[in-house]
């Protein structure tokens, strides 16, 4: 039986990437040893490290002026890294709250300095992204923080918010490299790798160099972005195997037509599942409002929690795993990241139609 992995993270990886990693596991390019056993100071690893940085920037259409950093600690550590580096004593940072992760990011910043809520859709149980006229920015905000895709609630920004000259910071953990994006409008983008980029243990940070130069210089070495940039992320031992896997995933994305190709693929997949929800005559109820729907995490409810439990169990019998919604929202969540094939979305949609006919 084919297994389709709808886990939210760690999540599905492209089959071709796993095969290549398997083929190279015991003997990396004729060295006779595994990349798992290779020094991060070797020429083999340094080539991977610099290839991953270059490919990442190229996919986003960026050149000089930006750096890509390979860090650890997950997106959750970035919630503190950003204010530690950029939220000085007399400054204020603006946070737009669109779900659990942005609430956590804001709470960390508030421990370090002054962090305001520029907008929040909590009153609507985070079922949408705020409209431009709902956002109130501080005149001299140190930065504005958004979460581009809300993994738990299943909503996604479909535009880049207008923030004037204020530096824009985004947590893109669950939709990084899923679509084209005006990357040069961002001062800093961060993402835990385990959703769209590779295995857990790696956190990727894209940072504009002129902004990095303004960071707090007094921090401990490992808490400064500048340390990672000045040493090509090799100040200490990086998560080398995860960076190797990232480089393979980036090559796979290039082979799919880059970010344009990914966006077409992702729109088609999400469309297959959302149309099944919309055509179910109310049996499946989407959580997100249509204009805020995520192309990565599709959240919906069934008429009762008992039916939801049964749905998840029956889907698993058919090889579709990881469909249980996050404990804070309930219901069903289908995560359809870059690596999910069209066939996976079709299999789920067909299962949903049959299941609704039997239980509706
Ligand atoms: C998963 C996720 C996180 C948490 O990531 P960790 O790497 O586990 O710290 C943060 N933000 C978003 C948007 C996520 O999807």
Coordinates of C-alpha atoms and ligand atoms in Angstrom, one line a residue:
X1 CA 0.0 0.0 0.0
X2 CA 1.2 3.5 -0.8
X3 CA 1.5 5.6 2.3
X4 CA 0.7 9.3 2.1
X5 CA 2.3 11.3 4.9
X6 CA 0.2 14.3 5.9
X7 CA 2.2 15.0 9.1
X8 CA 2.6 18.7 10.0
X9 CA 6.3 18.3 10.9
X10 CA 8.7 16.6 10.8
X11 CA 7.0 16.0 7.5
X12 CA 7.2 14.4 4.1
X13 CA 10.4 14.7 2.1
X14 CA 10.7 14.2 -1.7
X15 CA 11.1 10.5 -2.5
X16 CA 13.9 11.2 -5.0
X17 CA 15.8 13.1 -2.2
X18 CA 15.5 10.1 0.2
X19 CA 16.7 7.8 -2.5
X20 CA 19.7 9.9 -3.3
X21 CA 20.6 10.2 0.4
X22 CA 20.3 6.4 0.7
X23 CA 22.5 5.8 -2.2
X24 CA 25.2 8.1 -0.9
X25 CA 24.8 7.1 2.7
X26 CA 27.8 4.7 3.1
X27 CA 30.1 6.3 0.6
X28 CA 29.8 10.0 -0.2
X29 CA 31.2 10.7 -3.6
X30 CA 34.0 8.1 -3.4
X31 CA 35.4 9.3 -0.1
X32 CA 34.7 5.8 1.4
X33 CA 32.9 7.4 4.3
X34 CA 29.4 8.8 5.0
X35 CA 28.7 12.4 5.1
X36 CA 27.4 11.7 8.6
X37 CA 31.0 10.9 9.6
X38 CA 32.7 13.8 7.6
X39 CA 34.4 16.8 9.2
X40 CA 32.6 20.1 8.9
X41 CA 36.0 21.5 8.0
X42 CA 36.4 19.1 5.0
X43 CA 36.2 20.3 1.4
X44 CA 33.3 18.0 0.8
X45 CA 31.2 19.6 3.6
X46 CA 32.3 23.1 2.7
X47 CA 31.1 22.5 -0.8
X48 CA 27.7 21.4 0.5
X49 CA 27.5 24.4 2.9
X50 CA 28.2 26.9 0.2
X51 CA 26.0 25.2 -2.4
X52 CA 23.0 25.3 0.0
X53 CA 23.5 29.0 0.7
X54 CA 23.8 29.9 -3.0
X55 CA 20.9 27.8 -4.1
X56 CA 18.7 29.1 -1.4
X57 CA 19.4 32.7 -2.4
X58 CA 19.1 32.0 -6.1
X59 CA 15.6 30.4 -5.6
X60 CA 14.5 33.6 -3.9
X61 CA 16.1 35.7 -6.6
X62 CA 18.5 37.3 -4.1
X63 CA 22.2 38.1 -4.6
X64 CA 24.7 40.2 -2.6
X65 CA 23.4 42.0 0.4
X66 CA 21.7 38.9 1.9
X67 CA 23.2 35.9 3.8
X68 CA 21.7 32.5 4.5
X69 CA 22.6 31.2 8.0
X70 CA 22.4 27.6 9.2
X71 CA 21.5 27.6 12.8
X72 CA 20.0 25.2 15.4
X73 CA 17.4 25.6 18.1
X74 CA 14.4 25.6 15.8
X75 CA 12.1 28.4 14.9
X76 CA 11.2 28.7 18.6
X77 CA 14.7 29.9 19.4
X78 CA 14.4 32.6 16.7
X79 CA 11.4 34.0 18.6
X80 CA 14.1 35.1 21.1
X81 CA 17.1 35.6 18.7
X82 CA 15.3 38.3 16.7
X83 CA 14.5 40.6 19.7
X84 CA 17.8 39.9 21.4
X85 CA 19.6 41.2 18.3
X86 CA 17.2 43.9 17.2
X87 CA 15.0 45.1 20.0
X88 CA 17.0 47.7 22.0
X89 CA 16.0 49.3 25.3
X90 CA 14.2 52.3 23.9
X91 CA 12.7 50.6 20.9
X92 CA 9.4 48.9 20.2
X93 CA 8.7 45.9 17.9
X94 CA 5.3 45.3 16.3
X95 CA 3.8 41.8 16.1
X96 CA 0.8 40.8 14.0
X97 CA -0.9 37.8 15.7
X98 CA -2.4 35.2 13.4
X99 CA -2.0 32.0 15.4
X100 CA -0.3 30.0 18.0
X101 CA 3.3 30.6 16.7
X102 CA 3.0 34.3 16.3
X103 CA 1.5 34.5 19.9
X104 CA 4.6 32.6 21.1
X105 CA 7.0 34.8 19.1
X106 CA 5.4 38.0 20.6
X107 CA 5.5 36.5 24.2
X108 CA 9.3 35.9 23.8
X109 CA 9.9 39.4 22.5
X110 CA 7.9 40.9 25.4
X111 CA 10.4 39.2 27.8
X112 CA 13.2 41.0 26.1
X113 CA 11.8 44.5 25.4
X114 CA 8.7 46.4 24.3
X115 CA 6.6 44.4 21.9
X116 CA 3.2 45.6 20.8
X117 CA 0.3 43.8 19.1
X118 CA -0.2 45.6 15.8
X119 CA -3.2 43.4 14.8
X120 CA -4.7 40.2 16.0
X121 CA -7.4 37.9 14.7
X122 CA -7.7 35.9 17.9
X123 CA -11.3 37.1 18.4
X124 CA -12.1 35.1 15.2
X125 CA -10.2 32.1 16.5
X126 CA -7.5 32.9 14.0
X127 CA -9.5 31.9 11.0
X128 CA -8.2 34.7 8.8
X129 CA -5.3 37.1 8.1
X130 CA -6.0 40.7 9.2
X131 CA -6.9 43.3 6.5
X132 CA -4.5 46.1 5.9
X133 CA -6.9 48.6 7.7
X134 CA -6.8 46.5 10.8
X135 CA -3.1 46.8 11.3
X136 CA -1.7 49.7 13.4
X137 CA 2.1 50.0 13.2
X138 CA 4.3 52.0 15.5
X139 CA 5.9 55.0 13.7
X140 CA 9.5 53.9 14.4
X141 CA 9.0 50.2 15.0
X142 CA 12.4 48.3 15.3
X143 CA 10.8 45.7 13.1
X144 CA 7.4 44.2 12.2
X145 CA 7.0 40.5 12.7
X146 CA 4.5 38.2 10.8
X147 CA 4.0 34.5 10.5
X148 CA 3.4 33.9 6.8
X149 CA 1.7 30.5 7.2
X150 CA -0.2 29.5 10.3
X151 CA 0.5 25.8 10.5
X152 CA -2.1 25.0 13.3
X153 CA -5.0 27.1 12.1
X154 CA -4.4 26.7 8.4
X155 CA -4.3 30.3 7.2
X156 CA -1.7 32.0 5.1
X157 CA -0.7 35.6 4.0
X158 CA -1.3 35.9 0.3
X159 CA 0.3 39.4 0.1
X160 CA 3.3 41.0 1.7
X161 CA 2.1 43.6 4.2
X162 CA 3.0 47.2 3.6
X163 CA 5.3 48.3 6.4
X164 CA 7.0 51.4 4.9
X165 CA 10.6 51.6 6.0
X166 CA 10.2 49.3 9.0
X167 CA 12.2 46.1 8.7
X168 CA 9.9 43.2 8.0
X169 CA 10.6 39.9 9.8
X170 CA 8.8 36.7 8.9
X171 CA 8.5 33.2 10.4
X172 CA 8.1 31.1 7.2
X173 CA 8.6 27.7 8.9
X174 CA 5.7 26.1 7.1
X175 CA 5.6 27.8 3.7
X176 CA 9.2 28.7 2.9
X177 CA 10.0 28.1 -0.8
X178 CA 6.4 27.0 -1.6
X179 CA 5.8 30.0 -3.9
X180 CA 7.5 33.0 -5.4
X181 CA 7.9 35.9 -3.0
X182 CA 9.3 39.4 -3.1
X183 CA 12.1 38.3 -0.8
X184 CA 13.9 41.7 -1.0
X185 CA 11.0 43.2 1.0
X186 CA 12.1 41.2 4.1
X187 CA 14.9 42.1 6.4
X188 CA 14.9 38.6 8.0
X189 CA 13.2 35.4 7.3
X190 CA 13.5 32.3 9.5
X191 CA 12.3 28.7 9.2
X192 CA 12.6 25.5 11.1
X193 CA 13.7 23.0 8.3
X194 CA 11.4 20.2 9.2
X195 CA 8.3 21.2 7.2
X196 CA 9.4 22.3 3.8
X197 CA 13.2 22.1 3.7
X198 CA 14.6 18.9 5.2
X199 CA 15.0 17.1 8.5
X200 CA 14.6 18.6 12.0
X201 CA 17.7 20.0 13.7
X202 CA 18.4 22.8 11.2
X203 CA 17.0 26.3 11.3
X204 CA 17.5 28.5 8.2
X205 CA 17.8 32.2 8.5
X206 CA 17.9 34.7 5.6
X207 CA 19.1 38.1 6.7
X208 CA 19.8 41.4 5.0
X209 CA 23.4 42.4 5.7
X210 CA 22.8 46.1 6.3
X211 CA 20.2 45.3 8.9
X212 CA 22.4 42.7 10.6
X213 CA 25.1 45.4 11.0
X214 CA 22.6 47.2 13.3
X215 CA 22.3 44.3 15.7
X216 CA 23.2 44.4 19.4
X217 CA 27.0 43.8 19.5
X218 CA 27.1 42.9 23.2
X219 CA 25.4 39.5 23.0
X220 CA 27.2 36.2 23.7
X221 CA 28.9 34.8 20.6
X222 CA 26.4 32.1 19.7
X223 CA 23.5 34.5 20.0
X224 CA 24.6 37.0 17.4
X225 CA 23.6 36.5 13.8
X226 CA 26.9 38.2 12.8
X227 CA 28.9 35.3 14.2
X228 CA 27.1 32.9 11.8
X229 CA 27.5 35.2 8.9
X230 CA 31.2 36.0 9.5
X231 CA 32.0 32.2 9.7
X232 CA 29.7 30.9 6.9
X233 CA 27.7 29.2 9.6
X234 CA 30.9 27.3 10.6
X235 CA 31.9 29.0 13.8
X236 CA 31.0 25.8 15.6
X237 CA 29.8 22.4 14.3
X238 CA 26.7 23.0 12.1
X239 CA 23.9 20.3 11.8
X240 CA 25.9 19.0 8.8
X241 CA 23.7 16.1 7.7
X242 CA 20.6 18.3 7.8
X243 CA 22.4 20.9 5.6
X244 CA 23.3 18.2 3.2
X245 CA 19.6 17.1 3.0
X246 CA 18.6 20.8 2.5
X247 CA 21.0 21.0 -0.4
X248 CA 19.3 17.9 -2.0
X249 CA 15.9 19.4 -1.4
X250 CA 16.9 22.7 -3.0
X251 CA 18.2 20.8 -6.1
X252 CA 14.9 19.0 -6.2
X253 CA 12.9 22.3 -6.1
X254 CA 15.1 23.6 -9.0
X255 CA 14.2 20.5 -10.9
X256 CA 10.4 21.2 -10.3
X257 CA 10.7 24.6 -12.0
X258 CA 11.8 26.6 -9.0
X259 CA 9.3 28.6 -6.9
X260 CA 6.9 29.1 -9.9
X261 CA 6.8 25.4 -10.4
X262 CA 6.3 24.8 -6.7
X263 CA 3.4 27.3 -6.6
X264 CA 1.6 25.7 -9.5
X265 CA 2.0 22.3 -7.9
X266 CA 0.8 23.5 -4.5
X267 CA -2.2 25.4 -5.8
X268 CA -3.3 22.4 -7.7
X269 CA -3.0 20.1 -4.7
X270 CA -4.7 22.4 -2.3
X271 CA -7.5 23.1 -4.8
X272 CA -8.3 19.4 -5.1
X273 CA -8.9 19.2 -1.3
X274 CA -10.6 22.6 -0.8
X275 CA -13.0 21.9 -3.6
X276 CA -13.9 18.6 -1.9
X277 CA -14.7 20.5 1.3
X278 CA -16.7 23.1 -0.6
X279 CA -18.7 20.5 -2.5
X280 CA -19.5 18.4 0.5
X281 CA -22.7 20.3 1.3
X282 CA -21.5 21.3 4.8
X283 CA -20.3 17.8 5.9
X284 CA -16.8 19.1 5.9
X285 CA -16.4 22.6 7.3
X286 CA -13.1 24.5 6.6
X287 CA -11.7 26.5 9.5
X288 CA -10.0 29.2 7.5
X289 CA -12.1 31.9 5.6
X290 CA -11.6 31.3 1.9
X291 CA -9.4 34.3 1.2
X292 CA -7.0 33.3 4.0
X293 CA -6.8 29.6 3.2
X294 CA -3.4 28.0 3.5
X295 CA -2.0 26.0 0.6
X296 CA 0.2 24.1 3.0
X297 CA -2.1 23.1 6.0
X298 CA -5.7 22.4 5.2
X299 CA -7.9 22.4 8.4
X300 CA -11.5 21.3 8.6
X301 CA -14.1 19.9 10.9
X302 CA -16.6 17.1 10.6
X303 CA -20.1 17.2 12.2
X304 CA -18.9 15.6 15.5
X305 CA -15.6 14.8 17.3
X306 CA -16.5 11.1 17.2
X307 CA -16.8 11.3 13.4
X308 CA -13.5 13.1 13.2
X309 CA -11.8 10.3 15.2
X310 CA -13.3 7.7 13.0
X311 CA -12.3 9.6 9.9
X312 CA -8.7 9.7 11.0
X313 CA -8.7 6.0 11.9
X314 CA -10.3 5.0 8.6
X315 CA -7.9 7.2 6.6
X316 CA -5.0 5.5 8.3
X317 CA -6.3 2.1 7.2
X318 CA -6.1 3.5 3.6
X319 CA -2.5 4.6 4.1
X320 CA -3.2 8.3 4.7
X321 CA -1.4 9.2 8.0
X322 CA -1.0 12.3 10.1
X323 CA -4.4 13.8 9.5
X324 CA -5.4 14.5 13.1
X325 CA -5.7 18.3 13.8
X326 CA -3.5 20.0 16.3
X327 CA -4.7 19.5 19.9
X328 CA -5.5 23.2 20.3
X329 CA -7.9 23.3 17.4
X330 CA -9.2 19.8 16.9
X331 CA -10.6 18.4 13.7
X332 CA -8.6 17.4 10.7
X333 CA -5.4 18.9 9.3
X334 CA -4.0 17.8 6.0
X335 CA -0.4 19.1 5.6
X336 CA 0.4 19.2 1.9
X337 CA 3.9 20.6 1.8
X338 CA 6.0 20.9 -1.3
X339 CA 7.0 17.2 -1.3
X340 CA 3.4 15.9 -1.2
X341 CA 2.6 14.5 -4.7
X342 CA -0.6 15.3 -6.6
X343 CA -1.6 11.7 -6.2
X344 CA -1.6 12.2 -2.4
X345 CA -4.1 15.0 -2.6
X346 CA -6.2 13.0 -5.1
X347 CA -6.2 10.0 -2.8
X348 CA -7.4 12.1 0.2
X349 CA -10.1 13.9 -1.8
X350 CA -11.5 10.6 -3.1
X351 CA -11.4 9.1 0.4
X352 CA -13.3 12.2 1.7
X353 CA -16.0 11.9 -0.9
X354 CA -16.6 8.2 -0.2
X355 CA -16.5 8.7 3.5
X356 CA -19.0 11.6 3.4
X357 CA -21.3 9.5 1.2
X358 CA -21.2 6.7 3.8
X359 CA -21.5 8.8 7.0
X360 CA -23.3 12.0 5.9
Ligands
LIG1 C1 6.6 24.3 13.5 C2 6.6 25.8 13.6 C3 7.3 26.5 14.6 C4 8.1 25.8 15.7 O1 9.2 25.2 15.1 P1 10.4 24.5 16.0 O2 11.5 24.3 14.9 O3 9.8 23.3 16.5 O4 10.8 25.4 17.0 C5 7.3 27.9 14.6 N1 6.6 28.6 13.7 C6 5.9 27.9 12.7 C7 5.1 28.8 11.7 C8 5.8 26.6 12.7 O5 5.1 26.0 11.7

